[in-house]
mmCIF file of C-alpha atoms in Angstrom:
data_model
loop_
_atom_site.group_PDB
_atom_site.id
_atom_site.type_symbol
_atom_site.label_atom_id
_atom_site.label_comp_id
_atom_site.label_asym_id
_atom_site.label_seq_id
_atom_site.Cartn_x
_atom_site.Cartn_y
_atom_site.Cartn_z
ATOM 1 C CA UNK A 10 0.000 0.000 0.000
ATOM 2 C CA UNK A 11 1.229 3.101 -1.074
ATOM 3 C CA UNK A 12 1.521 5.682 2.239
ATOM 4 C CA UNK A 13 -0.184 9.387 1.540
ATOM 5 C CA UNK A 14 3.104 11.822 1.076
ATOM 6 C CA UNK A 15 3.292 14.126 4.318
ATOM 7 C CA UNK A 16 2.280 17.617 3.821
ATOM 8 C CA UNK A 17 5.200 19.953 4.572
ATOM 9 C CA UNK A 18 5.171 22.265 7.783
ATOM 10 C CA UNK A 19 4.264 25.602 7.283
ATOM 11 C CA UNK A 20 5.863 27.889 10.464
ATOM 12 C CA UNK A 21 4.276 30.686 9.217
ATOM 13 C CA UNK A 22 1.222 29.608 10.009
ATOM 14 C CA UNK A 23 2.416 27.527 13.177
ATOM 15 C CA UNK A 24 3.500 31.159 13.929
ATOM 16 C CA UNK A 25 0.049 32.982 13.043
ATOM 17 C CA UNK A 26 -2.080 30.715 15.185
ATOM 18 C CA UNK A 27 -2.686 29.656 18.391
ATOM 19 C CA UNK A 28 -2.901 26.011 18.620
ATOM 20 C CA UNK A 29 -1.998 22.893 21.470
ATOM 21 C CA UNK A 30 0.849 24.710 23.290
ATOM 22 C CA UNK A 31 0.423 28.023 21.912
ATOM 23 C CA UNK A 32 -2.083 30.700 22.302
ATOM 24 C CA UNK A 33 -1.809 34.652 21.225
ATOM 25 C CA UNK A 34 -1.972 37.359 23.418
ATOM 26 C CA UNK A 35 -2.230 41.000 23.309
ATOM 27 C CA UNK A 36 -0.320 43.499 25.211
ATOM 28 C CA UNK A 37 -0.660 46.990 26.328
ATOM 29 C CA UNK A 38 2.141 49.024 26.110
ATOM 30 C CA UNK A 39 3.885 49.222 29.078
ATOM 31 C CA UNK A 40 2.822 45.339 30.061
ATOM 32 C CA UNK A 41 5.043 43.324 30.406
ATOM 33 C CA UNK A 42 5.388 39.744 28.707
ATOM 34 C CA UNK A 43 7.387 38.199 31.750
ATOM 35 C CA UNK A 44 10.063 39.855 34.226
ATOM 36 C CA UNK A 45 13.178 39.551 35.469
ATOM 37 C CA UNK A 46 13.121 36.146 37.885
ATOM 38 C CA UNK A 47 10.010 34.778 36.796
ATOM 39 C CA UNK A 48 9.664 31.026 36.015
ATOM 40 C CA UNK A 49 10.976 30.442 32.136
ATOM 41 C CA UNK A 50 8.446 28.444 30.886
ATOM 42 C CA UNK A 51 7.713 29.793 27.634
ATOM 43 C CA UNK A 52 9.209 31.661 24.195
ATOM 44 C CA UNK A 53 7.319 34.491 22.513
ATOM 45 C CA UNK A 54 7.066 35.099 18.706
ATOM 46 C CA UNK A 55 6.182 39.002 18.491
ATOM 47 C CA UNK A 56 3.497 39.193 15.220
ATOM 48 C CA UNK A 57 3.317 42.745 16.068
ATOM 49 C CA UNK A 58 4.248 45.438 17.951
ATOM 50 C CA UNK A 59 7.736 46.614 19.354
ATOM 51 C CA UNK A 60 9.015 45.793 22.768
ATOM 52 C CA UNK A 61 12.390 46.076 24.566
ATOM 53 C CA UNK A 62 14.127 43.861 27.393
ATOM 54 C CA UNK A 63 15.641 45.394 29.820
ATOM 55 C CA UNK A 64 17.240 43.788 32.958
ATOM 56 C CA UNK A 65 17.838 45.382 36.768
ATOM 57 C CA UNK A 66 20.889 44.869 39.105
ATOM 58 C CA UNK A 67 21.459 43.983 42.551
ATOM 59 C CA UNK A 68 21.849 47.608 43.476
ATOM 60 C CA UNK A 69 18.675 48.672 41.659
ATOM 61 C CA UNK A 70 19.828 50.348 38.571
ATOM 62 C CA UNK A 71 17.564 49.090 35.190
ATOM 63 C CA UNK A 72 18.937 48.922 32.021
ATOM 64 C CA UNK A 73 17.422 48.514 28.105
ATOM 65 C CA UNK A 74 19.693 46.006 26.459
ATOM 66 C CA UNK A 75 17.558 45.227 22.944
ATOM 67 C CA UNK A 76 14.865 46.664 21.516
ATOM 68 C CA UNK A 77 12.369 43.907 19.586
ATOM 69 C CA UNK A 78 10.133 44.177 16.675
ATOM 70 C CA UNK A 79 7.552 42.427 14.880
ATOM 71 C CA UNK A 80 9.391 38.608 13.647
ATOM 72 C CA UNK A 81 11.721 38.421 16.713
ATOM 73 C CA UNK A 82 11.372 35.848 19.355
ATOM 74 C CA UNK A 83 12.497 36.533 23.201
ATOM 75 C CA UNK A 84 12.095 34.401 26.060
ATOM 76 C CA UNK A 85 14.470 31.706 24.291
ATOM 77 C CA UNK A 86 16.528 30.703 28.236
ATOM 78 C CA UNK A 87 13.347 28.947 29.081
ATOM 79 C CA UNK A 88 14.601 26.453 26.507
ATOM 80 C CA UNK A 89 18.433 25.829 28.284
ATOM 81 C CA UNK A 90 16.880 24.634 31.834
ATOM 82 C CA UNK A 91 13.566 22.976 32.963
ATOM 83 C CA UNK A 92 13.135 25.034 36.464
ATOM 84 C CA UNK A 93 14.986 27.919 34.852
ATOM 85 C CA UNK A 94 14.619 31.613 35.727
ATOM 86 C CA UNK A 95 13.702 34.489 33.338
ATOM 87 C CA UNK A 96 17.175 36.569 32.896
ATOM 88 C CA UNK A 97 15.960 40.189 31.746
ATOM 89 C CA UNK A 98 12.179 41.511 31.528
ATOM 90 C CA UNK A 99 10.688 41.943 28.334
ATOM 91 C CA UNK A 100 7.723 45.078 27.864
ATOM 92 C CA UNK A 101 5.544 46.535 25.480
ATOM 93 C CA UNK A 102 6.604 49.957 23.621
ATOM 94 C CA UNK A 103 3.671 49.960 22.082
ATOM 95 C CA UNK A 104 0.515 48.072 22.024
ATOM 96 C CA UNK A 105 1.835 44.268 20.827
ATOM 97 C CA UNK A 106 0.540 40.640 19.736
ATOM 98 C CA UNK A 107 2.725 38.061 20.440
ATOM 99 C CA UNK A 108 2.420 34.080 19.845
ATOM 100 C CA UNK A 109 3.150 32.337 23.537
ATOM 101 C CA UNK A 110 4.647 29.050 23.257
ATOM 102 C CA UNK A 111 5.025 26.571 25.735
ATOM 103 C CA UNK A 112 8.012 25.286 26.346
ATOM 104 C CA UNK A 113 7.187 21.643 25.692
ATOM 105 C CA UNK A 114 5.075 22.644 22.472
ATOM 106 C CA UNK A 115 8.887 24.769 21.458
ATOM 107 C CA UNK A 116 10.991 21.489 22.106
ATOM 108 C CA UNK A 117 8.692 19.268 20.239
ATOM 109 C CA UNK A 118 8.521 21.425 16.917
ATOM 110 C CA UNK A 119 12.318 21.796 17.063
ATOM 111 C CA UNK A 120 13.002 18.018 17.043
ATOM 112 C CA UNK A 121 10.283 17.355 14.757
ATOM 113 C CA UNK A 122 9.940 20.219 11.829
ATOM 114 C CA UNK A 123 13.262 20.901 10.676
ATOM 115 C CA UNK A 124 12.105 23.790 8.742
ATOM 116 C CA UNK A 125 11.108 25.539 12.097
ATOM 117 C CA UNK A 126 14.346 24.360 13.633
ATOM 118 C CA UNK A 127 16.271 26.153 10.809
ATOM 119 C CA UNK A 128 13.942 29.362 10.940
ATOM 120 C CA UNK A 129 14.841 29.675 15.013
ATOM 121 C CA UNK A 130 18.585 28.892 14.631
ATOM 122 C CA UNK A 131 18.975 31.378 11.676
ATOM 123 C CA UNK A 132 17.486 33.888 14.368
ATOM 124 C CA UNK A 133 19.609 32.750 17.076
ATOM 125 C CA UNK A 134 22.652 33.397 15.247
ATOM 126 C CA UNK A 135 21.391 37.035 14.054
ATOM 127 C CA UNK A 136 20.813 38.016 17.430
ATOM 128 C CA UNK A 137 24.168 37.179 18.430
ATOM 129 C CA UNK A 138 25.309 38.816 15.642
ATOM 130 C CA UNK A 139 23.642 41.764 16.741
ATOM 131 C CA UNK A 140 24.864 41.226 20.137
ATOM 132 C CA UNK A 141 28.512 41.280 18.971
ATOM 133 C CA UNK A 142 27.944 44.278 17.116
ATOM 134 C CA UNK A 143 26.336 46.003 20.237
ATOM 135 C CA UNK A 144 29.565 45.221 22.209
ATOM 136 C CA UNK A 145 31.985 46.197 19.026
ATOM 137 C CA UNK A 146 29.694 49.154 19.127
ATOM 138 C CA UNK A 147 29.775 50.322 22.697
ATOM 139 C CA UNK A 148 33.618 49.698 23.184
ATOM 140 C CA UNK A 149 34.862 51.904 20.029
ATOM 141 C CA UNK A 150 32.292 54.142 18.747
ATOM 142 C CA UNK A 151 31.405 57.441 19.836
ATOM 143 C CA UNK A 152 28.352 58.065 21.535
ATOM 144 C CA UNK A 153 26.821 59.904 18.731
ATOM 145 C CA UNK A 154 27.398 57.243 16.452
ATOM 146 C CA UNK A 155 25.558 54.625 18.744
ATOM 147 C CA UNK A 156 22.531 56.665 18.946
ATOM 148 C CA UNK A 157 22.855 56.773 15.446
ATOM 149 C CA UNK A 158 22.961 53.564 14.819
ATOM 150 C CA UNK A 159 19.979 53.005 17.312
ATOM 151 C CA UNK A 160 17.562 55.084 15.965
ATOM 152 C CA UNK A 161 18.222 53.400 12.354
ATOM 153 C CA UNK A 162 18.366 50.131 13.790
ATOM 154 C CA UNK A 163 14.856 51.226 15.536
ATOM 155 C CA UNK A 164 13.407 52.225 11.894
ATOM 156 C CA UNK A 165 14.793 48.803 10.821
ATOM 157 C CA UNK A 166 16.878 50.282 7.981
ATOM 158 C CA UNK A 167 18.788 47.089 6.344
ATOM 159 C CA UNK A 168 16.253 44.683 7.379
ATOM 160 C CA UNK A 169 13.709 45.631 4.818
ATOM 161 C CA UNK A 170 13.516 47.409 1.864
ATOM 162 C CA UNK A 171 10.840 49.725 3.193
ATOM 163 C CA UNK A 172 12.148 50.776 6.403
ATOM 164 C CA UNK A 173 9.786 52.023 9.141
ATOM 165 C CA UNK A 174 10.949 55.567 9.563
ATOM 166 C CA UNK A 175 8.490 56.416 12.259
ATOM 167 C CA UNK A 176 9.782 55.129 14.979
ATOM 168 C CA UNK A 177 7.908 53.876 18.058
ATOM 169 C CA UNK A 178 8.103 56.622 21.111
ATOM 170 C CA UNK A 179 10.914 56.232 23.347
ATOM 171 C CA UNK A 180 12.260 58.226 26.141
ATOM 172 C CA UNK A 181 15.736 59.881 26.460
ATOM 173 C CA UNK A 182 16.641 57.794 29.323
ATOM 174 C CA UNK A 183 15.779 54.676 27.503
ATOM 175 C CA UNK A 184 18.544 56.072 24.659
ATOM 176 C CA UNK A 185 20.642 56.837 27.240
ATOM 177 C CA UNK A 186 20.527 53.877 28.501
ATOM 178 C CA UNK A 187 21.460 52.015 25.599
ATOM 179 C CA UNK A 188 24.029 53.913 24.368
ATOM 180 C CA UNK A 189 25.842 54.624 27.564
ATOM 181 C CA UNK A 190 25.663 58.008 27.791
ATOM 182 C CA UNK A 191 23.686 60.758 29.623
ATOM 183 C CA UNK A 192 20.388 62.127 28.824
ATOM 184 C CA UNK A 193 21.683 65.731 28.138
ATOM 185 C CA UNK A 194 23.763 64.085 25.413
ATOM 186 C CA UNK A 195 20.763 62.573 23.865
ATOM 187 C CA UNK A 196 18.941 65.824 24.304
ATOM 188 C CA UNK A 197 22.279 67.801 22.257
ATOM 189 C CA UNK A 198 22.545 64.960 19.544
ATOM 190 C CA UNK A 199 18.503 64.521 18.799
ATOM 191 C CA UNK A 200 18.544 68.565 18.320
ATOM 192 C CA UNK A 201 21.975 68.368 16.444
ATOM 193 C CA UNK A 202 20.356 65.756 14.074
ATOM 194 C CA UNK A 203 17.018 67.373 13.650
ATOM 195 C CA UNK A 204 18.849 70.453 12.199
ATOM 196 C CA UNK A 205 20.636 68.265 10.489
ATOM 197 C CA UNK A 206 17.649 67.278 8.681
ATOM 198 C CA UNK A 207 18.547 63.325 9.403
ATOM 199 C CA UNK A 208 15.123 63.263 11.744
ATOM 200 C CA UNK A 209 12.486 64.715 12.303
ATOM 201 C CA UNK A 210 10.461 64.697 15.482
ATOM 202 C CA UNK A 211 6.907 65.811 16.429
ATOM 203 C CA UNK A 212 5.632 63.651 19.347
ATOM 204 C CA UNK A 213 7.084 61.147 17.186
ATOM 205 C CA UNK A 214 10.344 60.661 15.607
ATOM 206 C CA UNK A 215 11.069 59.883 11.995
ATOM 207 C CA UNK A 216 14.689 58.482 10.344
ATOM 208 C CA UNK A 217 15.532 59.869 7.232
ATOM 209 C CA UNK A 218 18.336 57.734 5.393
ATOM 210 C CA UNK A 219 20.450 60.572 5.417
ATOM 211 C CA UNK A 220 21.055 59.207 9.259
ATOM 212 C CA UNK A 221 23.272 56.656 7.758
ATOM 213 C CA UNK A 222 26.317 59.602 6.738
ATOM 214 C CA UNK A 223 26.596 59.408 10.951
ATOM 215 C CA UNK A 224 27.218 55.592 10.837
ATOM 216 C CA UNK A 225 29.639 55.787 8.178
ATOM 217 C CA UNK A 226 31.424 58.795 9.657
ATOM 218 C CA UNK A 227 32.460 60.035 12.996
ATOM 219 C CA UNK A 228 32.102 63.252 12.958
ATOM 220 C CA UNK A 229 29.395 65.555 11.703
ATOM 221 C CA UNK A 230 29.766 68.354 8.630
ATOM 222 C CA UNK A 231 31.132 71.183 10.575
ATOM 223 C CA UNK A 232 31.468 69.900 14.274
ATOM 224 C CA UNK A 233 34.552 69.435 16.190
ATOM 225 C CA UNK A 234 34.635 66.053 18.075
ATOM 226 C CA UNK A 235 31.794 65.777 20.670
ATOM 227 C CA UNK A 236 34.235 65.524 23.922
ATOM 228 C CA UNK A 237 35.279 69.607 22.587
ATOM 229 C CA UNK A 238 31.534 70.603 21.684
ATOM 230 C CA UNK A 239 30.176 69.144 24.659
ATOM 231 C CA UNK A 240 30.906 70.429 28.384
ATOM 232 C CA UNK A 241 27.061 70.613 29.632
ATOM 233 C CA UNK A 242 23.594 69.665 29.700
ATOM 234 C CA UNK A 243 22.031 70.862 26.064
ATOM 235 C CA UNK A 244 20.191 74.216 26.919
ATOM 236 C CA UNK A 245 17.366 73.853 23.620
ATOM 237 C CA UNK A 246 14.807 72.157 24.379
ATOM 238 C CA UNK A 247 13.478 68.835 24.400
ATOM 239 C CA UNK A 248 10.637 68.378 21.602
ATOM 240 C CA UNK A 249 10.256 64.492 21.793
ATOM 241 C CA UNK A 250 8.881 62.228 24.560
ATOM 242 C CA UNK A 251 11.160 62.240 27.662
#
């Protein structure tokens, strides 16, 4: 007897819909999908939405390590250890949907669906990628260029061909934060960049490509290095959320 061929697996759709093991959820912004210490039991897909992980030390102090958009998993320790604990705390920027998936249900469609196994390890390996660049970022680049390179990583420039200029709202500490520096700084480079004309910012903040020159370049048409044209907080004001 001839045995009926099996139809492929489709992660898309194991992705798209809740099923044994997996149901969607909906987030606020500002709610959180788990925090720092919780039980890891499970692995997020975000379907939409952005959301950032940040984790908190002994002495109190929080910090945003990664910012997450729509296609990105998180939550991915809960796979290492059965009684493991949740490392950083992941919450909403703004409102988001996000696939849960239990971490049996995660296990089983590894071993089993080798097209999902390749789709999650081609995404491991990008975000430590990313994570190296991060590091090679914060070590030898100016602080300038690393907000730079955040707001254009936050308008996902490179990872489509129709960026997202408008970028989800985000506070001054939270680039601060990230980059390493102080919020003054942030406040003097945002202003430097709007007149620029490599952003633009009304309650929200757009990218323009143009962005890109402060990647590929140091310094700035025009400006001295930012340790000489820097000694203060920024006096102009701050037009964007704080």
């Amino acid at each position: 007897m001839v045995q009926p061929e099996k139809l492929g697996f489709d992660s898309a759709a194991f992705l798209a819909h809740a099923g044994l093991g997996r149901k969607v959820v909906q987030l606020a912004p500002r709610e959180t999908f788990f925090s720092q210490g919780d039980p890891a039991d499970s692995v997020f897909y975000l379907q939409d939405g952005r959301a950032k992980i940040t984790v908190v030390s002994h002495a109190g102090k929080e910090a945003t390590v990664a910012l997450l958009s729509a296609g990105d998993f998180v939550g991915e320790e809960s796979l290492a250890a059965v009684h493991g604990l949740r490392l950083a705390t992941t919450e909403a920027i703004t409102a988001c949907t996000a696939l849960k998936i239990s971490r049996e249900e995660m296990i089983r469609v590894m071993h089993e669906e080798h097209e999902f196994s390749d789709l999650f390890l081609k995404f491991l390996l990008a975000r430590s990628m990313r994570t190296q660049a991060d590091l090679v970022d914060q070590l030898f680049n100016s602080s300038e260029k690393r907000l730079a390179r955040i707001l254009l990583l936050m308008a996902e420039f490179g990872k489509s061909a129709d960026p997202n200029t408008l970028i989800p709202r985000i506070s001054q500490e939270t680039l601060a934060e990230m980059i390493g520096t102080t919020r003054s700084r942030v406040s003097f480079f945002m202003n430097r960049f709007r007149k620029l004309g490599f952003i633009e910012y009304d309650g929200r903040i757009r990218v323009h490509r143009s962005l890109l020159n402060v990647v590929l370049h140091d310094q700035l048409p025009g400006d001295a290095h930012e340790d000489e044209c820097i000694s203060g907080p920024s006096q102009e004001s701050d037009n964007y959320e704080r």
